[in-house]
mmCIF file of C-alpha atoms in Angstrom:
data_model
loop_
_atom_site.group_PDB
_atom_site.id
_atom_site.type_symbol
_atom_site.label_atom_id
_atom_site.label_comp_id
_atom_site.label_asym_id
_atom_site.label_seq_id
_atom_site.Cartn_x
_atom_site.Cartn_y
_atom_site.Cartn_z
ATOM 1 C CA MET A 1 84.330 -123.303 -34.135
ATOM 2 C CA THR A 2 83.117 -124.534 -30.833
ATOM 3 C CA PRO A 3 83.933 -127.917 -29.912
ATOM 4 C CA ALA A 4 79.547 -127.913 -29.894
ATOM 5 C CA ALA A 5 79.868 -126.867 -33.405
ATOM 6 C CA GLN A 6 82.771 -128.905 -35.099
ATOM 7 C CA VAL A 7 80.896 -132.170 -33.664
ATOM 8 C CA PHE A 8 77.447 -130.988 -34.841
ATOM 9 C CA SER A 9 79.385 -130.477 -38.669
ATOM 10 C CA ALA A 10 80.906 -133.994 -38.042
ATOM 11 C CA SER A 11 77.623 -135.667 -36.967
ATOM 12 C CA GLN A 12 76.343 -134.144 -40.301
ATOM 13 C CA ILE A 13 79.044 -135.634 -42.412
ATOM 14 C CA LEU A 14 78.647 -139.211 -40.518
ATOM 15 C CA GLN A 15 75.105 -139.075 -41.469
ATOM 16 C CA GLU A 16 76.083 -138.748 -45.242
ATOM 17 C CA ILE A 17 78.309 -141.559 -44.652
ATOM 18 C CA LEU A 18 75.161 -143.910 -43.626
ATOM 19 C CA ASN A 19 73.446 -142.584 -46.671
ATOM 20 C CA GLY A 20 76.325 -144.244 -48.932
ATOM 21 C CA LYS A 21 78.866 -141.353 -49.428
ATOM 22 C CA ASN A 22 82.907 -141.577 -49.298
ATOM 23 C CA ALA A 23 84.126 -139.980 -46.042
ATOM 24 C CA ASN A 24 87.066 -138.270 -47.675
ATOM 25 C CA TYR A 25 85.038 -136.735 -50.661
ATOM 26 C CA LEU A 26 82.481 -135.155 -47.839
ATOM 27 C CA LEU A 27 85.297 -133.689 -45.446
ATOM 28 C CA GLN A 28 86.634 -132.110 -48.763
ATOM 29 C CA GLN A 29 83.599 -130.971 -49.980
ATOM 30 C CA TRP A 30 82.829 -129.603 -46.387
ATOM 31 C CA GLY A 31 86.007 -127.570 -46.398
ATOM 32 C CA LYS A 32 85.076 -126.204 -49.796
ATOM 33 C CA GLU A 33 81.733 -125.430 -48.776
ATOM 34 C CA ASN A 34 82.550 -123.727 -45.155
ATOM 35 C CA ARG A 35 85.485 -121.540 -45.829
ATOM 36 C CA PHE A 36 84.872 -119.433 -42.471
ATOM 37 C CA ALA A 37 86.283 -122.775 -40.753
ATOM 38 C CA GLY A 38 89.750 -122.532 -40.046
ATOM 39 C CA SER A 39 92.511 -125.461 -40.251
ATOM 40 C CA LYS A 40 92.140 -126.307 -36.957
ATOM 41 C CA ASP A 41 88.277 -126.580 -37.163
ATOM 42 C CA ARG A 42 88.722 -128.737 -40.147
ATOM 43 C CA ARG A 43 91.470 -130.876 -38.734
ATOM 44 C CA ALA A 44 89.002 -131.332 -35.678
ATOM 45 C CA ILE A 45 85.889 -132.283 -37.996
ATOM 46 C CA ARG A 46 88.219 -135.003 -39.792
ATOM 47 C CA ASP A 47 89.583 -136.458 -36.511
ATOM 48 C CA PHE A 48 86.152 -137.349 -35.177
ATOM 49 C CA VAL A 49 84.819 -138.289 -38.327
ATOM 50 C CA TYR A 50 87.725 -140.809 -38.872
ATOM 51 C CA ASP A 51 87.374 -141.635 -35.359
ATOM 52 C CA GLY A 52 84.034 -142.543 -35.634
ATOM 53 C CA LEU A 53 84.677 -144.591 -38.482
ATOM 54 C CA ARG A 54 87.324 -146.855 -36.809
ATOM 55 C CA ILE A 55 84.890 -147.524 -33.941
ATOM 56 C CA LYS A 56 81.568 -147.271 -36.153
ATOM 57 C CA ARG A 57 79.907 -150.629 -34.635
ATOM 58 C CA SER A 58 80.724 -149.955 -31.026
ATOM 59 C CA ALA A 59 79.537 -146.201 -31.396
ATOM 60 C CA LEU A 60 76.136 -147.243 -32.972
ATOM 61 C CA SER A 61 75.411 -150.067 -30.740
ATOM 62 C CA ARG A 62 75.393 -147.520 -28.209
ATOM 63 C CA ILE A 63 71.648 -146.413 -28.883
ATOM 64 C CA LYS A 64 69.162 -148.845 -29.805
ATOM 65 C CA ALA A 65 67.880 -146.450 -32.154
ATOM 66 C CA PRO A 66 67.586 -145.987 -36.205
ATOM 67 C CA HIS A 67 71.023 -145.101 -37.122
ATOM 68 C CA SER A 68 71.586 -141.352 -37.832
ATOM 69 C CA GLY A 69 74.893 -139.195 -37.538
ATOM 70 C CA ARG A 70 73.322 -137.864 -34.240
ATOM 71 C CA ASN A 71 73.504 -141.003 -32.749
ATOM 72 C CA TRP A 72 76.879 -142.002 -34.219
ATOM 73 C CA ALA A 73 78.238 -138.941 -32.671
ATOM 74 C CA LEU A 74 77.031 -139.820 -29.573
ATOM 75 C CA GLY A 75 78.055 -143.139 -29.498
ATOM 76 C CA VAL A 76 81.876 -141.964 -30.226
ATOM 77 C CA LEU A 77 81.755 -139.287 -27.406
ATOM 78 C CA MET A 78 79.825 -142.282 -25.164
ATOM 79 C CA GLU A 79 82.848 -144.759 -26.028
ATOM 80 C CA THR A 80 85.307 -142.015 -24.906
ATOM 81 C CA ASN A 81 83.583 -140.862 -21.873
ATOM 82 C CA GLU A 82 83.039 -137.249 -22.774
ATOM 83 C CA ASP A 83 80.370 -135.081 -21.501
ATOM 84 C CA LEU A 84 77.526 -135.182 -23.569
ATOM 85 C CA GLU A 85 75.713 -132.013 -22.145
ATOM 86 C CA GLN A 86 79.253 -130.135 -23.573
ATOM 87 C CA TYR A 87 78.106 -130.811 -26.907
ATOM 88 C CA PHE A 88 74.611 -131.299 -27.207
ATOM 89 C CA ASN A 89 73.105 -128.268 -25.373
ATOM 90 C CA ASP A 90 71.375 -125.882 -28.079
ATOM 91 C CA GLU A 91 74.371 -123.921 -28.299
ATOM 92 C CA ALA A 92 74.574 -121.721 -32.126
ATOM 93 C CA TYR A 93 75.791 -123.993 -35.018
ATOM 94 C CA GLY A 94 75.815 -126.648 -32.514
ATOM 95 C CA SER A 95 73.663 -129.800 -31.777
ATOM 96 C CA PRO A 96 69.904 -129.627 -29.966
ATOM 97 C CA ARG A 97 69.837 -130.968 -26.205
ATOM 98 C CA LEU A 98 69.165 -134.349 -25.307
ATOM 99 C CA THR A 99 65.224 -135.305 -25.313
ATOM 100 C CA PRO A 100 63.994 -137.346 -22.352
ATOM 101 C CA THR A 101 64.022 -140.388 -24.748
ATOM 102 C CA GLU A 102 67.838 -140.531 -25.769
ATOM 103 C CA LYS A 103 68.685 -139.997 -22.265
ATOM 104 C CA LEU A 104 66.933 -143.099 -21.102
ATOM 105 C CA ALA A 105 68.217 -144.587 -24.547
ATOM 106 C CA ILE A 106 71.831 -143.431 -23.033
ATOM 107 C CA GLN A 107 71.087 -144.944 -19.564
ATOM 108 C CA GLU A 108 69.952 -148.432 -20.902
ATOM 109 C CA ALA A 109 73.125 -148.465 -23.372
ATOM 110 C CA THR A 110 75.282 -148.805 -20.308
ATOM 111 C CA LYS A 111 73.524 -151.992 -19.052
ATOM 112 C CA CYS A 112 74.215 -153.840 -22.533
ATOM 113 C CA ASN A 113 76.932 -155.999 -23.224
ATOM 114 C CA LYS A 114 78.368 -155.727 -27.231
ATOM 115 C CA PRO A 115 78.996 -159.283 -28.746
ATOM 116 C CA PRO A 116 82.778 -159.516 -29.190
ATOM 117 C CA ASP A 117 82.929 -158.607 -32.691
ATOM 118 C CA VAL A 118 80.931 -155.261 -31.935
ATOM 119 C CA GLU A 119 83.020 -154.512 -29.016
ATOM 120 C CA VAL A 120 86.810 -154.720 -31.062
ATOM 121 C CA ASN A 121 84.770 -153.060 -34.295
ATOM 122 C CA LEU A 122 85.186 -155.860 -36.934
ATOM 123 C CA PRO A 123 82.902 -157.243 -39.596
ATOM 124 C CA ALA A 124 80.733 -159.938 -38.039
ATOM 125 C CA PHE A 125 82.002 -161.886 -40.745
ATOM 126 C CA LEU A 126 85.571 -161.639 -40.262
ATOM 127 C CA TRP A 127 85.539 -162.331 -36.390
ATOM 128 C CA PRO A 128 85.891 -166.124 -36.681
ATOM 129 C CA ILE A 129 88.876 -165.614 -39.109
ATOM 130 C CA TRP A 130 90.225 -163.021 -37.107
ATOM 131 C CA LYS A 131 90.438 -165.173 -34.000
ATOM 132 C CA ALA A 132 91.630 -168.272 -35.714
ATOM 133 C CA ASP A 133 94.676 -166.347 -37.578
ATOM 134 C CA LEU A 134 95.721 -164.093 -34.528
ATOM 135 C CA GLY A 135 94.782 -166.164 -31.723
ATOM 136 C CA GLU A 136 96.039 -164.478 -28.289
ATOM 137 C CA GLU A 137 96.821 -161.209 -30.705
ATOM 138 C CA ALA A 138 93.259 -161.085 -31.944
ATOM 139 C CA VAL A 139 91.695 -158.605 -29.380
ATOM 140 C CA PRO A 140 94.439 -156.416 -28.706
ATOM 141 C CA VAL A 141 95.251 -155.775 -32.474
ATOM 142 C CA ALA A 142 92.188 -155.274 -33.568
ATOM 143 C CA LYS A 143 91.493 -152.649 -30.207
ATOM 144 C CA ARG A 144 94.909 -151.088 -31.563
ATOM 145 C CA LEU A 145 93.231 -150.660 -35.503
ATOM 146 C CA CYS A 146 90.668 -148.265 -33.574
ATOM 147 C CA LYS A 147 93.210 -145.811 -32.401
ATOM 148 C CA ARG A 148 94.787 -143.079 -35.138
ATOM 149 C CA ALA A 149 98.205 -144.155 -36.748
ATOM 150 C CA PRO A 150 101.614 -142.407 -36.083
ATOM 151 C CA ALA A 151 102.848 -140.763 -39.337
ATOM 152 C CA PHE A 152 105.962 -141.940 -41.195
ATOM 153 C CA LEU A 153 108.267 -140.316 -43.914
ATOM 154 C CA ARG A 154 110.693 -142.524 -46.115
ATOM 155 C CA VAL A 155 114.066 -140.668 -46.769
ATOM 156 C CA ASN A 156 115.042 -140.744 -50.370
ATOM 157 C CA ILE A 157 118.491 -141.749 -49.188
ATOM 158 C CA GLY A 158 119.622 -142.191 -53.162
ATOM 159 C CA ARG A 159 119.667 -138.118 -52.618
ATOM 160 C CA THR A 160 120.195 -137.123 -49.423
ATOM 161 C CA THR A 161 120.850 -138.395 -45.587
ATOM 162 C CA VAL A 162 118.462 -138.952 -42.973
ATOM 163 C CA GLU A 163 120.246 -136.322 -40.864
ATOM 164 C CA LYS A 164 120.098 -133.306 -43.403
ATOM 165 C CA VAL A 165 116.560 -134.363 -43.993
ATOM 166 C CA GLN A 166 115.768 -134.050 -40.144
ATOM 167 C CA GLN A 167 117.232 -130.765 -40.179
ATOM 168 C CA ILE A 168 115.617 -129.680 -43.391
ATOM 169 C CA LEU A 169 112.035 -130.524 -41.523
ATOM 170 C CA SER A 170 112.785 -129.236 -38.561
ATOM 171 C CA GLU A 171 113.655 -125.842 -39.966
ATOM 172 C CA GLU A 172 109.813 -125.955 -41.077
ATOM 173 C CA GLY A 173 108.689 -126.843 -37.766
ATOM 174 C CA ILE A 174 108.306 -130.842 -38.828
ATOM 175 C CA HIS A 175 110.029 -132.651 -35.721
ATOM 176 C CA THR A 176 110.865 -136.230 -36.208
ATOM 177 C CA ASP A 177 112.446 -139.288 -34.910
ATOM 178 C CA LYS A 178 114.697 -141.854 -36.432
ATOM 179 C CA HIS A 179 112.752 -145.159 -36.776
ATOM 180 C CA PRO A 180 114.691 -147.925 -34.298
ATOM 181 C CA SER A 181 115.202 -150.690 -37.103
ATOM 182 C CA VAL A 182 113.989 -149.406 -40.197
ATOM 183 C CA ILE A 183 116.763 -146.983 -41.331
ATOM 184 C CA THR A 184 114.854 -145.124 -44.296
ATOM 185 C CA ALA A 185 111.951 -143.925 -41.895
ATOM 186 C CA LEU A 186 111.232 -141.054 -39.868
ATOM 187 C CA LYS A 187 108.495 -140.925 -37.498
ATOM 188 C CA VAL A 188 106.786 -137.549 -37.413
ATOM 189 C CA THR A 189 106.522 -136.499 -34.029
ATOM 190 C CA ASN A 190 104.906 -132.843 -34.662
ATOM 191 C CA GLY A 191 104.057 -130.705 -37.504
ATOM 192 C CA GLN A 192 102.031 -133.716 -39.641
ATOM 193 C CA ASN A 193 99.899 -130.996 -41.359
ATOM 194 C CA LYS A 194 102.868 -129.304 -42.998
ATOM 195 C CA ILE A 195 104.336 -132.014 -44.792
ATOM 196 C CA LYS A 196 103.035 -131.739 -48.171
ATOM 197 C CA SER A 197 103.852 -128.128 -48.256
ATOM 198 C CA CYS A 198 107.063 -128.226 -46.974
ATOM 199 C CA ILE A 199 110.549 -128.242 -49.096
ATOM 200 C CA ALA A 200 112.102 -131.682 -47.944
ATOM 201 C CA TYR A 201 108.531 -133.048 -49.591
ATOM 202 C CA ARG A 202 108.216 -130.436 -52.698
ATOM 203 C CA ASP A 203 111.950 -131.581 -53.655
ATOM 204 C CA GLY A 204 111.479 -135.148 -53.580
ATOM 205 C CA LEU A 205 113.687 -135.955 -50.480
ATOM 206 C CA VAL A 206 110.645 -137.530 -48.459
ATOM 207 C CA GLU A 207 107.363 -139.525 -49.446
ATOM 208 C CA ILE A 208 104.859 -140.396 -46.925
ATOM 209 C CA GLN A 209 104.907 -143.914 -46.120
ATOM 210 C CA ASP A 210 104.568 -146.274 -43.677
ATOM 211 C CA ALA A 211 107.597 -147.920 -41.476
ATOM 212 C CA SER A 212 106.530 -151.868 -41.913
ATOM 213 C CA SER A 213 105.964 -150.937 -45.979
ATOM 214 C CA GLN A 214 109.480 -149.438 -46.223
ATOM 215 C CA ALA A 215 110.787 -152.369 -43.984
ATOM 216 C CA SER A 216 109.981 -155.123 -47.208
ATOM 217 C CA VAL A 217 112.252 -152.926 -49.363
ATOM 218 C CA THR A 218 115.258 -152.469 -46.935
ATOM 219 C CA ASP A 219 115.550 -156.174 -46.697
ATOM 220 C CA LEU A 220 116.484 -156.594 -50.567
ATOM 221 C CA PRO A 221 119.942 -156.605 -51.672
ATOM 222 C CA VAL A 222 121.361 -153.475 -53.242
ATOM 223 C CA ASP A 223 122.953 -154.032 -56.300
ATOM 224 C CA SER A 224 123.083 -152.339 -59.547
ATOM 225 C CA SER A 225 123.012 -155.424 -62.036
ATOM 226 C CA LEU A 226 119.649 -156.441 -60.690
ATOM 227 C CA LYS A 227 116.537 -156.037 -62.552
ATOM 228 C CA ILE A 228 113.430 -155.216 -60.550
ATOM 229 C CA LEU A 229 109.869 -155.030 -61.278
ATOM 230 C CA ASP A 230 106.958 -153.610 -59.016
ATOM 231 C CA TYR A 231 104.092 -155.839 -60.164
ATOM 232 C CA CYS A 232 101.487 -153.959 -58.640
ATOM 233 C CA CYS A 233 102.762 -151.036 -58.364
ATOM 234 C CA GLY A 234 99.410 -148.618 -58.160
ATOM 235 C CA SER A 235 100.614 -144.586 -57.655
ATOM 236 C CA GLY A 236 104.366 -146.142 -57.489
ATOM 237 C CA GLY A 237 105.230 -146.047 -53.829
ATOM 238 C CA LYS A 238 107.408 -149.293 -53.912
ATOM 239 C CA SER A 239 108.613 -148.210 -56.865
ATOM 240 C CA LEU A 240 110.224 -145.100 -55.787
ATOM 241 C CA ALA A 241 111.009 -146.701 -52.230
ATOM 242 C CA LEU A 242 113.273 -149.360 -54.465
ATOM 243 C CA HIS A 243 114.788 -146.821 -56.519
ATOM 244 C CA SER A 244 115.901 -144.993 -53.470
ATOM 245 C CA TRP A 245 117.021 -148.143 -51.865
ATOM 246 C CA THR A 246 119.075 -149.841 -54.580
ATOM 247 C CA THR A 247 121.114 -148.949 -58.000
ATOM 248 C CA ALA A 248 118.808 -151.619 -59.743
ATOM 249 C CA LYS A 249 116.999 -150.788 -62.748
ATOM 250 C CA ILE A 250 113.333 -150.158 -61.828
ATOM 251 C CA PHE A 251 109.899 -151.453 -63.845
ATOM 252 C CA ALA A 252 106.460 -150.630 -62.931
ATOM 253 C CA TYR A 253 103.564 -152.469 -63.751
ATOM 254 C CA ASP A 254 99.856 -152.455 -62.835
ATOM 255 C CA ALA A 255 96.805 -154.575 -64.460
ATOM 256 C CA PHE A 256 94.830 -151.169 -64.217
ATOM 257 C CA PRO A 257 96.921 -148.555 -65.846
ATOM 258 C CA GLU A 258 94.910 -145.790 -64.685
ATOM 259 C CA ARG A 259 96.275 -146.104 -61.078
ATOM 260 C CA THR A 260 99.549 -145.174 -62.281
ATOM 261 C CA ASN A 261 98.542 -142.065 -63.186
ATOM 262 C CA ASP A 262 100.549 -140.298 -60.003
ATOM 263 C CA LEU A 263 103.760 -142.256 -60.829
ATOM 264 C CA ARG A 264 105.330 -139.903 -63.482
ATOM 265 C CA ALA A 265 104.755 -136.780 -61.220
ATOM 266 C CA ARG A 266 106.255 -138.557 -58.228
ATOM 267 C CA ALA A 267 109.365 -140.168 -59.962
ATOM 268 C CA GLU A 268 109.826 -136.500 -61.435
ATOM 269 C CA ARG A 269 109.496 -134.964 -57.645
ATOM 270 C CA ALA A 270 112.418 -137.922 -56.520
ATOM 271 C CA LYS A 271 114.737 -137.521 -59.714
ATOM 272 C CA ALA A 272 113.824 -141.533 -59.869
ATOM 273 C CA LYS A 273 114.100 -143.191 -63.746
ATOM 274 C CA ILE A 274 111.359 -145.861 -63.393
ATOM 275 C CA LEU A 275 110.311 -147.666 -66.749
ATOM 276 C CA ASN A 276 106.400 -147.815 -66.497
ATOM 277 C CA ILE A 277 105.692 -151.341 -68.733
ATOM 278 C CA SER A 278 102.422 -152.726 -70.355
ATOM 279 C CA LYS A 279 101.540 -156.020 -71.393
ATOM 280 C CA PRO A 280 102.892 -158.223 -73.141
ATOM 281 C CA ILE A 281 105.904 -158.313 -70.949
ATOM 282 C CA ASN A 282 108.494 -160.210 -72.741
ATOM 283 C CA ASP A 283 111.574 -159.403 -70.256
ATOM 284 C CA ARG A 284 112.587 -161.092 -67.075
ATOM 285 C CA PHE A 285 113.315 -159.995 -63.591
ATOM 286 C CA ASP A 286 115.347 -160.812 -61.021
ATOM 287 C CA VAL A 287 113.026 -159.715 -58.238
ATOM 288 C CA ILE A 288 109.383 -158.995 -58.824
ATOM 289 C CA PHE A 289 107.384 -157.392 -56.148
ATOM 290 C CA CYS A 290 104.103 -158.308 -55.942
ATOM 291 C CA ASP A 291 102.139 -156.043 -53.374
ATOM 292 C CA VAL A 292 99.248 -157.697 -53.992
ATOM 293 C CA PRO A 293 95.804 -156.083 -53.337
ATOM 294 C CA CYS A 294 94.455 -157.580 -49.773
ATOM 295 C CA SER A 295 92.223 -156.570 -46.807
ATOM 296 C CA GLY A 296 94.204 -153.525 -45.882
ATOM 297 C CA SER A 297 93.626 -155.004 -42.248
ATOM 298 C CA GLY A 298 96.743 -153.804 -41.300
ATOM 299 C CA SER A 299 96.517 -150.458 -41.978
ATOM 300 C CA TRP A 300 92.830 -149.902 -40.772
ATOM 301 C CA ARG A 301 93.495 -146.909 -38.834
ATOM 302 C CA ARG A 302 94.693 -144.998 -41.670
ATOM 303 C CA ASP A 303 91.455 -146.368 -43.711
ATOM 304 C CA PRO A 304 88.514 -147.199 -41.416
ATOM 305 C CA ASP A 305 86.294 -147.298 -44.280
ATOM 306 C CA GLY A 306 87.979 -149.731 -45.832
ATOM 307 C CA LYS A 307 87.341 -152.050 -42.938
ATOM 308 C CA TRP A 308 83.510 -151.754 -43.213
ATOM 309 C CA LYS A 309 83.348 -152.063 -46.917
ATOM 310 C CA LEU A 310 84.996 -155.764 -46.822
ATOM 311 C CA THR A 311 82.398 -158.523 -47.164
ATOM 312 C CA ALA A 312 82.984 -162.341 -46.919
ATOM 313 C CA ASN A 313 82.643 -162.263 -51.131
ATOM 314 C CA SER A 314 84.796 -159.369 -51.659
ATOM 315 C CA TRP A 315 87.673 -161.250 -49.182
ATOM 316 C CA GLN A 316 87.131 -164.321 -51.085
ATOM 317 C CA ASN A 317 87.786 -162.475 -54.339
ATOM 318 C CA LEU A 318 91.018 -161.334 -52.611
ATOM 319 C CA LEU A 319 92.338 -164.463 -51.607
ATOM 320 C CA ASN A 320 91.841 -165.870 -55.512
ATOM 321 C CA THR A 321 93.463 -162.576 -56.764
ATOM 322 C CA GLN A 322 96.772 -162.959 -54.526
ATOM 323 C CA ILE A 323 97.438 -166.460 -55.932
ATOM 324 C CA GLN A 324 96.447 -165.839 -59.606
ATOM 325 C CA ILE A 325 99.156 -162.347 -58.884
ATOM 326 C CA LEU A 326 101.833 -164.789 -57.722
ATOM 327 C CA ASN A 327 101.079 -167.321 -60.708
ATOM 328 C CA GLU A 328 101.378 -164.436 -62.985
ATOM 329 C CA ALA A 329 104.892 -163.034 -61.743
ATOM 330 C CA LYS A 330 106.466 -166.279 -61.513
ATOM 331 C CA GLU A 331 106.678 -166.472 -65.303
ATOM 332 C CA LEU A 332 108.373 -163.349 -65.848
ATOM 333 C CA LEU A 333 110.910 -164.564 -62.961
ATOM 334 C CA THR A 334 114.516 -165.284 -64.023
ATOM 335 C CA SER A 335 115.833 -168.905 -63.084
ATOM 336 C CA ASP A 336 117.194 -167.548 -59.598
ATOM 337 C CA GLY A 337 115.372 -164.623 -59.081
ATOM 338 C CA THR A 338 113.187 -163.904 -56.231
ATOM 339 C CA LEU A 339 109.383 -163.486 -55.927
ATOM 340 C CA VAL A 340 108.748 -160.575 -53.068
ATOM 341 C CA TYR A 341 104.797 -161.101 -51.669
ATOM 342 C CA ALA A 342 103.635 -158.374 -49.694
ATOM 343 C CA THR A 343 100.420 -157.378 -48.020
ATOM 344 C CA CYS A 344 99.340 -154.786 -45.610
ATOM 345 C CA SER A 345 97.318 -157.127 -43.825
ATOM 346 C CA VAL A 346 97.916 -159.319 -40.253
ATOM 347 C CA LEU A 347 95.867 -162.116 -41.028
ATOM 348 C CA SER A 348 97.588 -165.313 -41.890
ATOM 349 C CA THR A 349 95.343 -166.602 -44.349
ATOM 350 C CA GLU A 350 96.276 -164.042 -46.653
ATOM 351 C CA ASN A 351 99.600 -164.022 -45.552
ATOM 352 C CA HIS A 352 101.748 -166.881 -44.909
ATOM 353 C CA LYS A 353 99.225 -169.405 -45.514
ATOM 354 C CA GLN A 354 98.854 -167.963 -49.334
ATOM 355 C CA LEU A 355 102.556 -168.444 -49.640
ATOM 356 C CA GLU A 356 102.368 -171.751 -48.228
ATOM 357 C CA THR A 357 99.038 -172.968 -51.060
ATOM 358 C CA PHE A 358 101.322 -171.296 -53.544
ATOM 359 C CA CYS A 359 104.644 -173.704 -52.999
ATOM 360 C CA ASP A 360 102.458 -176.769 -52.470
ATOM 361 C CA ALA A 361 101.323 -176.139 -55.855
ATOM 362 C CA TYR A 362 104.720 -175.026 -57.476
ATOM 363 C CA PRO A 363 107.195 -177.138 -55.355
ATOM 364 C CA GLU A 364 109.991 -175.821 -57.214
ATOM 365 C CA PHE A 365 109.535 -172.714 -55.056
ATOM 366 C CA GLU A 366 110.312 -172.365 -51.437
ATOM 367 C CA ILE A 367 109.853 -169.494 -48.689
ATOM 368 C CA LYS A 368 113.529 -168.083 -47.779
ATOM 369 C CA LYS A 369 112.459 -165.242 -45.489
ATOM 370 C CA ALA A 370 108.704 -164.013 -43.719
ATOM 371 C CA ARG A 371 107.816 -161.357 -41.484
ATOM 372 C CA GLN A 372 104.780 -160.555 -40.109
ATOM 373 C CA PHE A 373 103.965 -156.867 -38.291
ATOM 374 C CA PHE A 374 101.133 -156.104 -36.495
ATOM 375 C CA PRO A 375 99.938 -152.226 -35.977
ATOM 376 C CA SER A 376 102.134 -150.417 -32.936
ATOM 377 C CA ASP A 377 103.760 -147.124 -32.220
ATOM 378 C CA LEU A 378 106.350 -148.425 -35.067
ATOM 379 C CA GLY A 379 104.065 -148.894 -38.191
ATOM 380 C CA ASP A 380 101.041 -150.264 -39.399
ATOM 381 C CA GLY A 381 100.517 -154.200 -39.781
ATOM 382 C CA PHE A 382 102.219 -155.363 -42.709
ATOM 383 C CA PHE A 383 103.755 -158.537 -43.964
ATOM 384 C CA TYR A 384 106.379 -159.810 -46.440
ATOM 385 C CA GLY A 385 107.556 -162.766 -47.835
ATOM 386 C CA PHE A 386 110.824 -163.946 -50.203
ATOM 387 C CA LEU A 387 109.811 -166.759 -52.390
ATOM 388 C CA LYS A 388 112.950 -168.458 -54.462
ATOM 389 C CA LYS A 389 113.357 -171.649 -56.527
ATOM 390 C CA SER A 390 114.968 -174.608 -54.703
ATOM 391 C CA GLU A 391 118.474 -175.019 -56.092
ATOM 392 C CA LYS A 392 117.713 -178.447 -57.461
ATOM 393 C CA PHE A 393 115.044 -176.642 -59.736
ATOM 394 C CA SER A 394 117.464 -173.827 -60.429
#
């Protein structure tokens, strides 16, 4: 496919997204219905669609007309200063030429200043909170989230070494660099599209996991006597990381059991023994890891659709749920145990402030450690904090 044909196909998918359909589903369907397209074509279209989602507000604001997939695609190309005539030129399987009306709208767009929340591509309701929480980092972090994210792997160090995995990956054309501060993490520099079909992945020697997320696990002690509960386990990413890092007994629980459907297969691939449990939970645990539902703001480079699904109501519901989960988890903790609270968020309102709210309500707990990561070349935005009972309450 030519670049013009790729952009035309992407614009059709963007139109369906405007109609309320899921981006990932649409891309999968497009691939099934267009078998003639090669892997490079599919990747180019996918990249264009996700680039469009990351900058949805600023791209759609470029042309003051009813929103459409065509206008969205035009906006994406204008944001990156592309030559529009290269993509809109009546080429076979491409888009029709720009109309005089569109050309005038494009000229007018260059004269208009965008509101700051549009310029940095954030939901309007969130912008005041974002500025208050991030201060001087508000604009830089928001703009970073408009770029593509690097890919990271977590090495299953319970079974192999980082160096051995790098060699195995290299033999299949997947090149990596060691992470400078997270000892289990590899940054993929080439061959990302080969990961899920490579030997190391099929044999459970690596998992796809962001480096900042891995850091929250590698900050825990390696102690075979511990019992650790992954309280919001989902598909088991943290459970597997915990099993790889420590020789402790790992338990997994999720309030929505259907979310754990992939855990068994992933654990078998990694040769990990993880006990999936359900309520009522009568046991007590030395560490309870609460990777709570959150805005996902730290990972919007990977899931830009999540940015536009967040509303003022859903945001408030998330804040309530986060405290509720901590309240539930504390009841399952041993007297000298540790609560780990984690989000893939950059907002202090759902991070450090939530820990302070919890400790105000339960003064026997205190914050022992907290780390905030902002999105960068070394990982996504992520937060984690360790809560323990003060010695006078233990």
